[in-house]
PDB file of C-alpha atoms in Angstrom:
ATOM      1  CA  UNK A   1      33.813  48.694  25.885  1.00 55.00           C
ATOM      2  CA  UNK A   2      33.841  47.745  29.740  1.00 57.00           C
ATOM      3  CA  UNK A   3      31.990  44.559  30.284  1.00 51.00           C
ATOM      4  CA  UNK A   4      29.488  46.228  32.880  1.00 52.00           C
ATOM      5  CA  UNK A   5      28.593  48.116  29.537  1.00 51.00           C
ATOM      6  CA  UNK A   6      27.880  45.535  27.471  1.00 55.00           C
ATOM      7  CA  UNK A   7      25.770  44.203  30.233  1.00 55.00           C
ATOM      8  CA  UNK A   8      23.526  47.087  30.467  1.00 44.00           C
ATOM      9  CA  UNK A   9      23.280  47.510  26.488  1.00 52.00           C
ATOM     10  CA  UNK A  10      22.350  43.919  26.136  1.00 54.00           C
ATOM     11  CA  UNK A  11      19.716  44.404  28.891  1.00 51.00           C
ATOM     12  CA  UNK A  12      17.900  47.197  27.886  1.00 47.00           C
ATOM     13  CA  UNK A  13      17.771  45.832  24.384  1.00 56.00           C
ATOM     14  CA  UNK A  14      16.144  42.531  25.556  1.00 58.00           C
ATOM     15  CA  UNK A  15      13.602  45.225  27.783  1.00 55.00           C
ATOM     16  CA  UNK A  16      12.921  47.254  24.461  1.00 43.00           C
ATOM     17  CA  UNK A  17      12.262  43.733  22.141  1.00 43.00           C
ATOM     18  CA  UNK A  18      10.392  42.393  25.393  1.00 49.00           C
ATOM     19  CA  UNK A  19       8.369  45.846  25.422  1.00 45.00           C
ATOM     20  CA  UNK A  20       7.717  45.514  21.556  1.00 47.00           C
ATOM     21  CA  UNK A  21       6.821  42.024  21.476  1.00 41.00           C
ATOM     22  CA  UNK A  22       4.391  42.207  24.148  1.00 45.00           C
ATOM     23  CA  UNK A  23       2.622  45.227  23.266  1.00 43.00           C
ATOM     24  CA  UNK A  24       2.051  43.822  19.330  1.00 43.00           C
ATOM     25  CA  UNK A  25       0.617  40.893  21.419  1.00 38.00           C
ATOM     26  CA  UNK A  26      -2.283  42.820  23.821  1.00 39.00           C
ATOM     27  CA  UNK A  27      -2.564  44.697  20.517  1.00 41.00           C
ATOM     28  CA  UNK A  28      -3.471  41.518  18.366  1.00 45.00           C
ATOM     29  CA  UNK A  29      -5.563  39.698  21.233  1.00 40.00           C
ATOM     30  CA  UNK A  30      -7.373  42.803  21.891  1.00 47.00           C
ATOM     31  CA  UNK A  31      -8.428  43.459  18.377  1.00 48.00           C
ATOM     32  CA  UNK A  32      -9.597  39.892  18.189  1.00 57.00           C
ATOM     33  CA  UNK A  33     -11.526  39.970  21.443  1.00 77.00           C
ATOM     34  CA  UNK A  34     -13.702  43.111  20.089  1.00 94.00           C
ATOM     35  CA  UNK A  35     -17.478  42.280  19.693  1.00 96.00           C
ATOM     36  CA  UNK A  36     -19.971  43.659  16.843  1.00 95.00           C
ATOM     37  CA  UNK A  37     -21.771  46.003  18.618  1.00 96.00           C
ATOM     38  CA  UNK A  38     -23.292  47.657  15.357  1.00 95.00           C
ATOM     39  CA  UNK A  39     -24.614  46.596  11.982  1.00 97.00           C
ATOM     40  CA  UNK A  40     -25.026  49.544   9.134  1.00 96.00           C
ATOM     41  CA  UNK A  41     -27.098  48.653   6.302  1.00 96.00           C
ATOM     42  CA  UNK A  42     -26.294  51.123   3.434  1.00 96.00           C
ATOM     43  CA  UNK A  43     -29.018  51.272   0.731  1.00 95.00           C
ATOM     44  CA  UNK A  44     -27.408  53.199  -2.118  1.00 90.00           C
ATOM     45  CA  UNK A  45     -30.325  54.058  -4.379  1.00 85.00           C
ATOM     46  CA  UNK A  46     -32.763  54.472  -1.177  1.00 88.00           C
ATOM     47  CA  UNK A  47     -33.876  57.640  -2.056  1.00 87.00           C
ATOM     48  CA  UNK A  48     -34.981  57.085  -5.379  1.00 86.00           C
ATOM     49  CA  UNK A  49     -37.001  53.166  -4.544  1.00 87.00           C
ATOM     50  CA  UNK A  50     -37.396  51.472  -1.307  1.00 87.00           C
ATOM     51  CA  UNK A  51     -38.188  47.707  -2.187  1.00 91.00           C
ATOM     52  CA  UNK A  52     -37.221  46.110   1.011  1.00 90.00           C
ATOM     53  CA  UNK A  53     -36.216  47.566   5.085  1.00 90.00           C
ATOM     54  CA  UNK A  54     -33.525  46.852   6.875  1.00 93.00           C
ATOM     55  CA  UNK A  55     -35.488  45.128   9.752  1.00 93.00           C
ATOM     56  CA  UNK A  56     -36.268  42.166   6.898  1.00 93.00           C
ATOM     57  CA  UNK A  57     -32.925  41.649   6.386  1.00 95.00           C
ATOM     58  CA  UNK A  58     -31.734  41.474   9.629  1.00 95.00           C
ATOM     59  CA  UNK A  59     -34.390  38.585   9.940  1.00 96.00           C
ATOM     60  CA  UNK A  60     -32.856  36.858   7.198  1.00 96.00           C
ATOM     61  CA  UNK A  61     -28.981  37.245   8.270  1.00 97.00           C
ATOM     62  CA  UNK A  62     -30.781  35.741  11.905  1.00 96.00           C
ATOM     63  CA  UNK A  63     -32.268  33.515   9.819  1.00 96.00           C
ATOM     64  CA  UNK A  64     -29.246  32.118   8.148  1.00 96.00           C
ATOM     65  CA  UNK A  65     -27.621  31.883  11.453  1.00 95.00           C
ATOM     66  CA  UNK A  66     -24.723  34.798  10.631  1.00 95.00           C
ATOM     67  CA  UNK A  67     -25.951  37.825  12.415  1.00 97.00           C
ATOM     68  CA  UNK A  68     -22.857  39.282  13.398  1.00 97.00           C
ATOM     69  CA  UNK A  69     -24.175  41.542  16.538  1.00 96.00           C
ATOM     70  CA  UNK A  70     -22.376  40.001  19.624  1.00 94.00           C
ATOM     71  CA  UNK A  71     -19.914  38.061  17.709  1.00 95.00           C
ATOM     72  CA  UNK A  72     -16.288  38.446  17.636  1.00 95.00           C
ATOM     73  CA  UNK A  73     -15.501  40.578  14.927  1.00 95.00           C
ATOM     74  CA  UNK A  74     -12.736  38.379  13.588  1.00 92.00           C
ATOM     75  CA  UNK A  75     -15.522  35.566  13.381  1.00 93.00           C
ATOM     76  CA  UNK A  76     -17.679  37.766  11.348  1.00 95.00           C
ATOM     77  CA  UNK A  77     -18.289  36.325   7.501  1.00 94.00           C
ATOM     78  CA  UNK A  78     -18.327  38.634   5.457  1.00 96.00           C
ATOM     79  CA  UNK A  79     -18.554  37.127   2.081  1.00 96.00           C
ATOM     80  CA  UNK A  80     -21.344  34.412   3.708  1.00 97.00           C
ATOM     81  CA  UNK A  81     -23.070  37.726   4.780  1.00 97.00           C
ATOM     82  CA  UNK A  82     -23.483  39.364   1.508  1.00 97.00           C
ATOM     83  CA  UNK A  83     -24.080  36.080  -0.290  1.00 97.00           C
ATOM     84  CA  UNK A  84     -27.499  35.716   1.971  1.00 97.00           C
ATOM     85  CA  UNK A  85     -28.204  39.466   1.420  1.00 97.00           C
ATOM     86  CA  UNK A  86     -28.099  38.851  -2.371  1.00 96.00           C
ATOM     87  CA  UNK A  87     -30.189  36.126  -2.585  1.00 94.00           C
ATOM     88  CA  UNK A  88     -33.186  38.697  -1.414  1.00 95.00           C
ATOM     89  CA  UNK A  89     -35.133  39.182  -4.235  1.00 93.00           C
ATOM     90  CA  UNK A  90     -34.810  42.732  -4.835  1.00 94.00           C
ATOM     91  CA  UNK A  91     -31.015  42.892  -3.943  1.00 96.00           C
ATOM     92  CA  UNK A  92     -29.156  43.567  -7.048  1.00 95.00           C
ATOM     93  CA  UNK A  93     -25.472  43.731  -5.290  1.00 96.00           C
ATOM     94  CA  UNK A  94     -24.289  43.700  -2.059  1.00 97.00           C
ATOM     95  CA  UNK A  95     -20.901  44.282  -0.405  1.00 97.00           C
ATOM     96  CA  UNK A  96     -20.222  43.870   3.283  1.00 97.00           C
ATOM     97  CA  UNK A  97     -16.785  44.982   5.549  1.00 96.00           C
ATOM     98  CA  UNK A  98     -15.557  45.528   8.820  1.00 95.00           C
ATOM     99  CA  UNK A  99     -14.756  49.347  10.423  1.00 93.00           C
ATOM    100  CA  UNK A 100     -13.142  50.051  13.399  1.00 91.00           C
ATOM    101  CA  UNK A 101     -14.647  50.318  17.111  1.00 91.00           C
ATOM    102  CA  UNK A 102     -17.086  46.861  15.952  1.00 95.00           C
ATOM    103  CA  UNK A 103     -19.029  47.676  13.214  1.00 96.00           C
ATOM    104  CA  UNK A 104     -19.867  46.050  10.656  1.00 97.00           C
ATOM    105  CA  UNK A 105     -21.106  47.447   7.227  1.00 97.00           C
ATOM    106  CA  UNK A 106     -23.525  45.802   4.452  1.00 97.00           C
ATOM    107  CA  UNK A 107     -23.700  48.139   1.372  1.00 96.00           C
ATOM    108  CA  UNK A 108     -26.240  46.790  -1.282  1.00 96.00           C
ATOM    109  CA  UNK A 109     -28.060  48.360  -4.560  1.00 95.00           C
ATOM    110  CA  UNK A 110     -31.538  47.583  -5.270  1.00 95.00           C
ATOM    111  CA  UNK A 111     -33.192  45.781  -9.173  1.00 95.00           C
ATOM    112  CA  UNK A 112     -34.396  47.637 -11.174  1.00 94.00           C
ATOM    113  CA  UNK A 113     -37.539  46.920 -12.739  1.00 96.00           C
ATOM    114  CA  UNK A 114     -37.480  47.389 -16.829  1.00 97.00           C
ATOM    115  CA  UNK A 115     -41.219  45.622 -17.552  1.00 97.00           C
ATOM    116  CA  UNK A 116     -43.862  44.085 -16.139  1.00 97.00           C
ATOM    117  CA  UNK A 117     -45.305  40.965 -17.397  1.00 97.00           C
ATOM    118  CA  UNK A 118     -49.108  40.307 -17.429  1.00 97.00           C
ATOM    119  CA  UNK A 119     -50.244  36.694 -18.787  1.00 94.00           C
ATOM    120  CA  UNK A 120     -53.208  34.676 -17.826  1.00 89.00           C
ATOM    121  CA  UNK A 121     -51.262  32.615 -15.251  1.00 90.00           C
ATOM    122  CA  UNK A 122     -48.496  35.102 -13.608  1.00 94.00           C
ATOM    123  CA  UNK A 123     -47.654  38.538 -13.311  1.00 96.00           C
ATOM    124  CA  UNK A 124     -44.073  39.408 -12.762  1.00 97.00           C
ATOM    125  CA  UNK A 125     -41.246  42.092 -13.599  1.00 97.00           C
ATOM    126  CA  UNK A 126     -38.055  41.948 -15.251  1.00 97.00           C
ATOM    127  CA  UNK A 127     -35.254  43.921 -14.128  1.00 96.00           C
ATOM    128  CA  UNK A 128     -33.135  46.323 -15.785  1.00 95.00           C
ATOM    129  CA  UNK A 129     -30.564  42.966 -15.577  1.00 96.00           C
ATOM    130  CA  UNK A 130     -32.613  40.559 -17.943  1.00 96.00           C
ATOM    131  CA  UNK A 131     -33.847  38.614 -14.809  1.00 95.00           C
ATOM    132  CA  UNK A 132     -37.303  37.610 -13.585  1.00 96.00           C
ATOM    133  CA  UNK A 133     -38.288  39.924 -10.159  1.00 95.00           C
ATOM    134  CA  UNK A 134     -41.167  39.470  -8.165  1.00 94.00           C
ATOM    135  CA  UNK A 135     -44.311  41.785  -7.605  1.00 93.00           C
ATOM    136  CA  UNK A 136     -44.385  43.451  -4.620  1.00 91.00           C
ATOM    137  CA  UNK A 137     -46.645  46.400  -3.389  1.00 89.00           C
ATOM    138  CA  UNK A 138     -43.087  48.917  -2.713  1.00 88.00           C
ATOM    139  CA  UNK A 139     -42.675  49.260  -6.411  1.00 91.00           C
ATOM    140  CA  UNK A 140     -43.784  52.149  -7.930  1.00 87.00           C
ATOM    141  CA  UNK A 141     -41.661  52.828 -11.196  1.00 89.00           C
ATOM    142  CA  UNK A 142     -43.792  53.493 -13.807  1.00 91.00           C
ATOM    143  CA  UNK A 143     -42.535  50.322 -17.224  1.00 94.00           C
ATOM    144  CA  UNK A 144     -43.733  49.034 -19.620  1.00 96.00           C
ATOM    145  CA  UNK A 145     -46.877  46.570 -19.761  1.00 97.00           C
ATOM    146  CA  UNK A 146     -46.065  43.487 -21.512  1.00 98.00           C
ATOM    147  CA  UNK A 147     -49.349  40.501 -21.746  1.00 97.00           C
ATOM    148  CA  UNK A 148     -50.627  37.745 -23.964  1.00 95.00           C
ATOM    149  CA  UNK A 149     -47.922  34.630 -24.721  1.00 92.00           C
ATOM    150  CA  UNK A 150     -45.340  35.423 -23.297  1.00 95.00           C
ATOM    151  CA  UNK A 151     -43.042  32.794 -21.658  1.00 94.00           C
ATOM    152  CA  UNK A 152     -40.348  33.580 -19.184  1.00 95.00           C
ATOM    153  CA  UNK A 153     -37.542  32.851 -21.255  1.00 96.00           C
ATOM    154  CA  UNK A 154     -38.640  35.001 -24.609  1.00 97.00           C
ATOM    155  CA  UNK A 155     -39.962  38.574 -21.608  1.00 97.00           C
ATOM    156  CA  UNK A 156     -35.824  37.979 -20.211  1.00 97.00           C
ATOM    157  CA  UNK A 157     -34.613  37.868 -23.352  1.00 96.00           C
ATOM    158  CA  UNK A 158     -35.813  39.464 -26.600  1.00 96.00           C
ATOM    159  CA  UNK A 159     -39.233  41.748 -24.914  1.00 97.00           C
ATOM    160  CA  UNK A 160     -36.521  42.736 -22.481  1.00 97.00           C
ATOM    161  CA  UNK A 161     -34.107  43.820 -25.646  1.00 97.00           C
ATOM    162  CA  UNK A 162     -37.165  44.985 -27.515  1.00 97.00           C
ATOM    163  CA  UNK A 163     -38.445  47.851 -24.381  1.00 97.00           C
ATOM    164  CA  UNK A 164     -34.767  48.991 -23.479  1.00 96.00           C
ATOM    165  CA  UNK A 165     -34.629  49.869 -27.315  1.00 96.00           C
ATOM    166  CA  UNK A 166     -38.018  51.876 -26.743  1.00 96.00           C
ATOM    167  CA  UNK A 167     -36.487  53.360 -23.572  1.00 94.00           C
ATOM    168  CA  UNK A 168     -33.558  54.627 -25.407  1.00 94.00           C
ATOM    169  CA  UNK A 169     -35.109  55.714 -28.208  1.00 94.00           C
ATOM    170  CA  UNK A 170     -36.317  59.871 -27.794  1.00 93.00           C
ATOM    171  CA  UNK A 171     -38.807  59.518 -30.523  1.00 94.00           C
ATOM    172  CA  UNK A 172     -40.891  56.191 -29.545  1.00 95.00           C
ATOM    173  CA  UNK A 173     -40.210  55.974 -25.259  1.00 91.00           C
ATOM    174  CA  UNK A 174     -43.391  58.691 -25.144  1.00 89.00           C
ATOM    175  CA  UNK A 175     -45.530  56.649 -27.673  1.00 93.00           C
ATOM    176  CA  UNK A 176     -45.475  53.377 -27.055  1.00 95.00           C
ATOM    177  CA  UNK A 177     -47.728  52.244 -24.034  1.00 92.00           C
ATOM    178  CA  UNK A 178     -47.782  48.206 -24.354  1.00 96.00           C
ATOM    179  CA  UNK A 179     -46.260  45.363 -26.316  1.00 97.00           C
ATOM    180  CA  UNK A 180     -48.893  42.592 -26.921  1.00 97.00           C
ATOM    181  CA  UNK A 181     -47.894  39.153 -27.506  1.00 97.00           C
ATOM    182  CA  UNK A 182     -50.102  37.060 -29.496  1.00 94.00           C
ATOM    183  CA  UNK A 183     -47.567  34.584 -30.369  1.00 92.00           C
ATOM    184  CA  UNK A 184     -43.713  34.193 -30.477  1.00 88.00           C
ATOM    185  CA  UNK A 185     -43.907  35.413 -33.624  1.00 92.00           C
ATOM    186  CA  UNK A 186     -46.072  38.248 -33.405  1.00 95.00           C
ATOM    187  CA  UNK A 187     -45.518  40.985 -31.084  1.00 97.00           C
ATOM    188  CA  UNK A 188     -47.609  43.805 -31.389  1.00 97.00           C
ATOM    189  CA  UNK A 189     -47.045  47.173 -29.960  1.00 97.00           C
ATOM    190  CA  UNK A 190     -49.651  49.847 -28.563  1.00 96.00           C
ATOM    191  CA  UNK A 191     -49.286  53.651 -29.211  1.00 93.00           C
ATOM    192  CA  UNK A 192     -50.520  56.304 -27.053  1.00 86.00           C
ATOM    193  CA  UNK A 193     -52.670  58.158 -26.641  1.00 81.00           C
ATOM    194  CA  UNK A 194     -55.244  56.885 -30.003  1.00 80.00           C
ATOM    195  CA  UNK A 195     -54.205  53.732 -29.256  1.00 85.00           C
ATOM    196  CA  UNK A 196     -52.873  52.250 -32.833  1.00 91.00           C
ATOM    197  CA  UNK A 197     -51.445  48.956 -33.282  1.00 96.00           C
ATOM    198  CA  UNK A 198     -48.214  48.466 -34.673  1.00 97.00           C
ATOM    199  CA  UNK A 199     -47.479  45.046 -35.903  1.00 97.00           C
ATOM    200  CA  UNK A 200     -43.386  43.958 -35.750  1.00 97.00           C
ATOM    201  CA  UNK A 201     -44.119  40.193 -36.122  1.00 95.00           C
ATOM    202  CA  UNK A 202     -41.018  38.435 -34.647  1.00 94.00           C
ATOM    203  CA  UNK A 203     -38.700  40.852 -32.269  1.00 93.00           C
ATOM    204  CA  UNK A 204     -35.594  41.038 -35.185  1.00 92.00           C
ATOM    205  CA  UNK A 205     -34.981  43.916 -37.344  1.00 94.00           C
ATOM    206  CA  UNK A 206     -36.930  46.226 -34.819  1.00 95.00           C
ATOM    207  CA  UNK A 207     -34.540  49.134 -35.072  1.00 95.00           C
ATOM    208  CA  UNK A 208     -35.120  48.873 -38.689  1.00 96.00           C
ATOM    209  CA  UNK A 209     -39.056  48.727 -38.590  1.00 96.00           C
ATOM    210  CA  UNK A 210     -39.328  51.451 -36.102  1.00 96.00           C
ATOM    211  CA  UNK A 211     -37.099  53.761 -38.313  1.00 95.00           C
ATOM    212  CA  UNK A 212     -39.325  52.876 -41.314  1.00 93.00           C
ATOM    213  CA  UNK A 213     -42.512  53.604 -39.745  1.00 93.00           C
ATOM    214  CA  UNK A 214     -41.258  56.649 -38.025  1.00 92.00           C
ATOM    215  CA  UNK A 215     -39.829  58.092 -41.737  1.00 89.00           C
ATOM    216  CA  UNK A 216     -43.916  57.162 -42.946  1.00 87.00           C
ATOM    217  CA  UNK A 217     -45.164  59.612 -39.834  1.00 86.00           C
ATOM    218  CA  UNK A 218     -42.612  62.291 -40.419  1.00 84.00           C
ATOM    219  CA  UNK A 219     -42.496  62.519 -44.102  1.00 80.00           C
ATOM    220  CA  UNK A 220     -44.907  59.883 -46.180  1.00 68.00           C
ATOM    221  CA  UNK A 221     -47.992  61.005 -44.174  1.00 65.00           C
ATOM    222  CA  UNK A 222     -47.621  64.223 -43.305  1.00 61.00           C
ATOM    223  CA  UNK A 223     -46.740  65.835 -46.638  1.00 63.00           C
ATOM    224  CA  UNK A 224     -48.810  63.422 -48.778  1.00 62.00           C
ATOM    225  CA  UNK A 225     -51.622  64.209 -45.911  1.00 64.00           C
ATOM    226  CA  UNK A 226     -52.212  60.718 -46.045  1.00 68.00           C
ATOM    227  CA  UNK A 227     -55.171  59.162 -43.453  1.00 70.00           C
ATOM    228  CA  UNK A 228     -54.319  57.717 -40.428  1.00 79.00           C
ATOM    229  CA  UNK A 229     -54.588  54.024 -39.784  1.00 86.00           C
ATOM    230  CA  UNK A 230     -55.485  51.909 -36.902  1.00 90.00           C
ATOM    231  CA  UNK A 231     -52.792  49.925 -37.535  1.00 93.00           C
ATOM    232  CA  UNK A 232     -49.220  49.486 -39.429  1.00 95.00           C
ATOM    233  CA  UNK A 233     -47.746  46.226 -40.089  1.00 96.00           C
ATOM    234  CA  UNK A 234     -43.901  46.418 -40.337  1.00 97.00           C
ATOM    235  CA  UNK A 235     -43.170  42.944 -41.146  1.00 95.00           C
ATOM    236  CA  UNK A 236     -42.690  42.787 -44.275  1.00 93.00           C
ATOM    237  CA  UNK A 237     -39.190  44.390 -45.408  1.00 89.00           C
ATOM    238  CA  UNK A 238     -39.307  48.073 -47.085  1.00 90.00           C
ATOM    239  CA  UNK A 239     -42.692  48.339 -46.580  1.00 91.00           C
ATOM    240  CA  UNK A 240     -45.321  50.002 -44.333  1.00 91.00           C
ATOM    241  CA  UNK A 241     -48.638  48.770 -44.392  1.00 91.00           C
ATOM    242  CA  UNK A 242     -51.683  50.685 -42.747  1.00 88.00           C
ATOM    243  CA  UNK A 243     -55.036  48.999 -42.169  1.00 86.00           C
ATOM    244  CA  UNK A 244     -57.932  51.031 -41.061  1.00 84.00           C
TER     245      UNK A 244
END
């Protein structure tokens, strides 16, 4: 090949690299030099509750010092951003990412409330997760009433086990209004609509005593027409005993 050849070949590749080189360069400092101009907040489940607005979580992200509107969006924290958002107390989960054109997305799920717990000192719910969430006038599902003794701990753990079992359950969810604790060791349970009492004692075995006194209603007392009692005391095994 002639040498003036070479010398052209050689100098249109470096133009071409030069070309390439520079143009991934304004590429990357232009995509680093784009601003948040937006901030979507996607509530998943918003048409079913609406426990919070987006204008009170704005506050907080301001708050906390990470609102990313007017930031660069490749100083935007993402993972500090839906930290602070799940900390609200009626954010279950929360995920947040970056789009295109300076936007920047928080996508969150609301708590579900599974009971609400009345004692003399506090009123409170617990969420469908086995966790303590606050009262606040936006909730409207309908749960279960649970009052008397009841400490934190016991309404997370086994009252919490105890109503999802009456949620699941087709025959009891429509009957049973309350649960009444007297004691840790005696929980009492309210039926609707004639209001009986049905004692289970401590929360073990409930499967069991609910099966029991269901096979009394079904079979026991309605083919031995036997009379109906104000209450039924499951705790003692094999047995069903009513007390007018």
């Amino acid at each position: 090949m002639a040498l003036w050849k070479k010398i052209v070949l050689i100098g249109v590749t470096m133009l071409v690299v030069g070309y390439l080189v520079g143009s991934a360069v304004w590429v990357h400092l232009r995509s680093n030099s784009v601003v948040c101009n937006t901030l979507s907040i996607e509530i998943q489940d918003e048409s079913k509750r609406q426990y919070l607005n987006r204008s009170e979580l704005a506050a907080l992200l301001k708050q906390k010092h990470i609102y990313p509107i007017g930031q660069l969006m490749d100083s935007v924290k993402v993972r500090e951003i839906e930290a602070v958002v799940e900390s609200h107390p009626m954010v279950r989960h929360a995920e947040c990412f970056a789009r295109t054109g300076g936007e920047v997305v928080v996508r969150l799920s609301q708590r579900i409330p599974l009971l609400r717990v009345v004692t003399g000192a506090e009123t409170y719910f617990v969420d469908t997760d086995h966790t303590r969430m606050p009262i606040r006038e936006s909730v409207k599902d309908k749960v279960m009433l649970v009052e008397g003794e009841v400490g934190q701990r016991m309404a997370c753990e086994e009252i919490a086990d105890l109503v999802l079992l009456i949620r699941t359950d087709k025959y009891w969810r429509g009957r049973i209004s309350k649960v009444r604790v007297r004691n840790p060791r005696y929980v009492e349970l309210i039926e609707q609509p004639r209001g009986n009492i049905i004692i289970l004692g401590e929360c073990r075995d409930v499967k069991e005593k609910l099966s029991r006194l269901k096979t009394y209603y079904e079979n026991g007392a309605a083919e031995l027409d036997l009379p109906e009692y104000r209450e039924y005391d499951l705790r003692y095994a094999d047995q069903v005993i009513g007390r007018k």
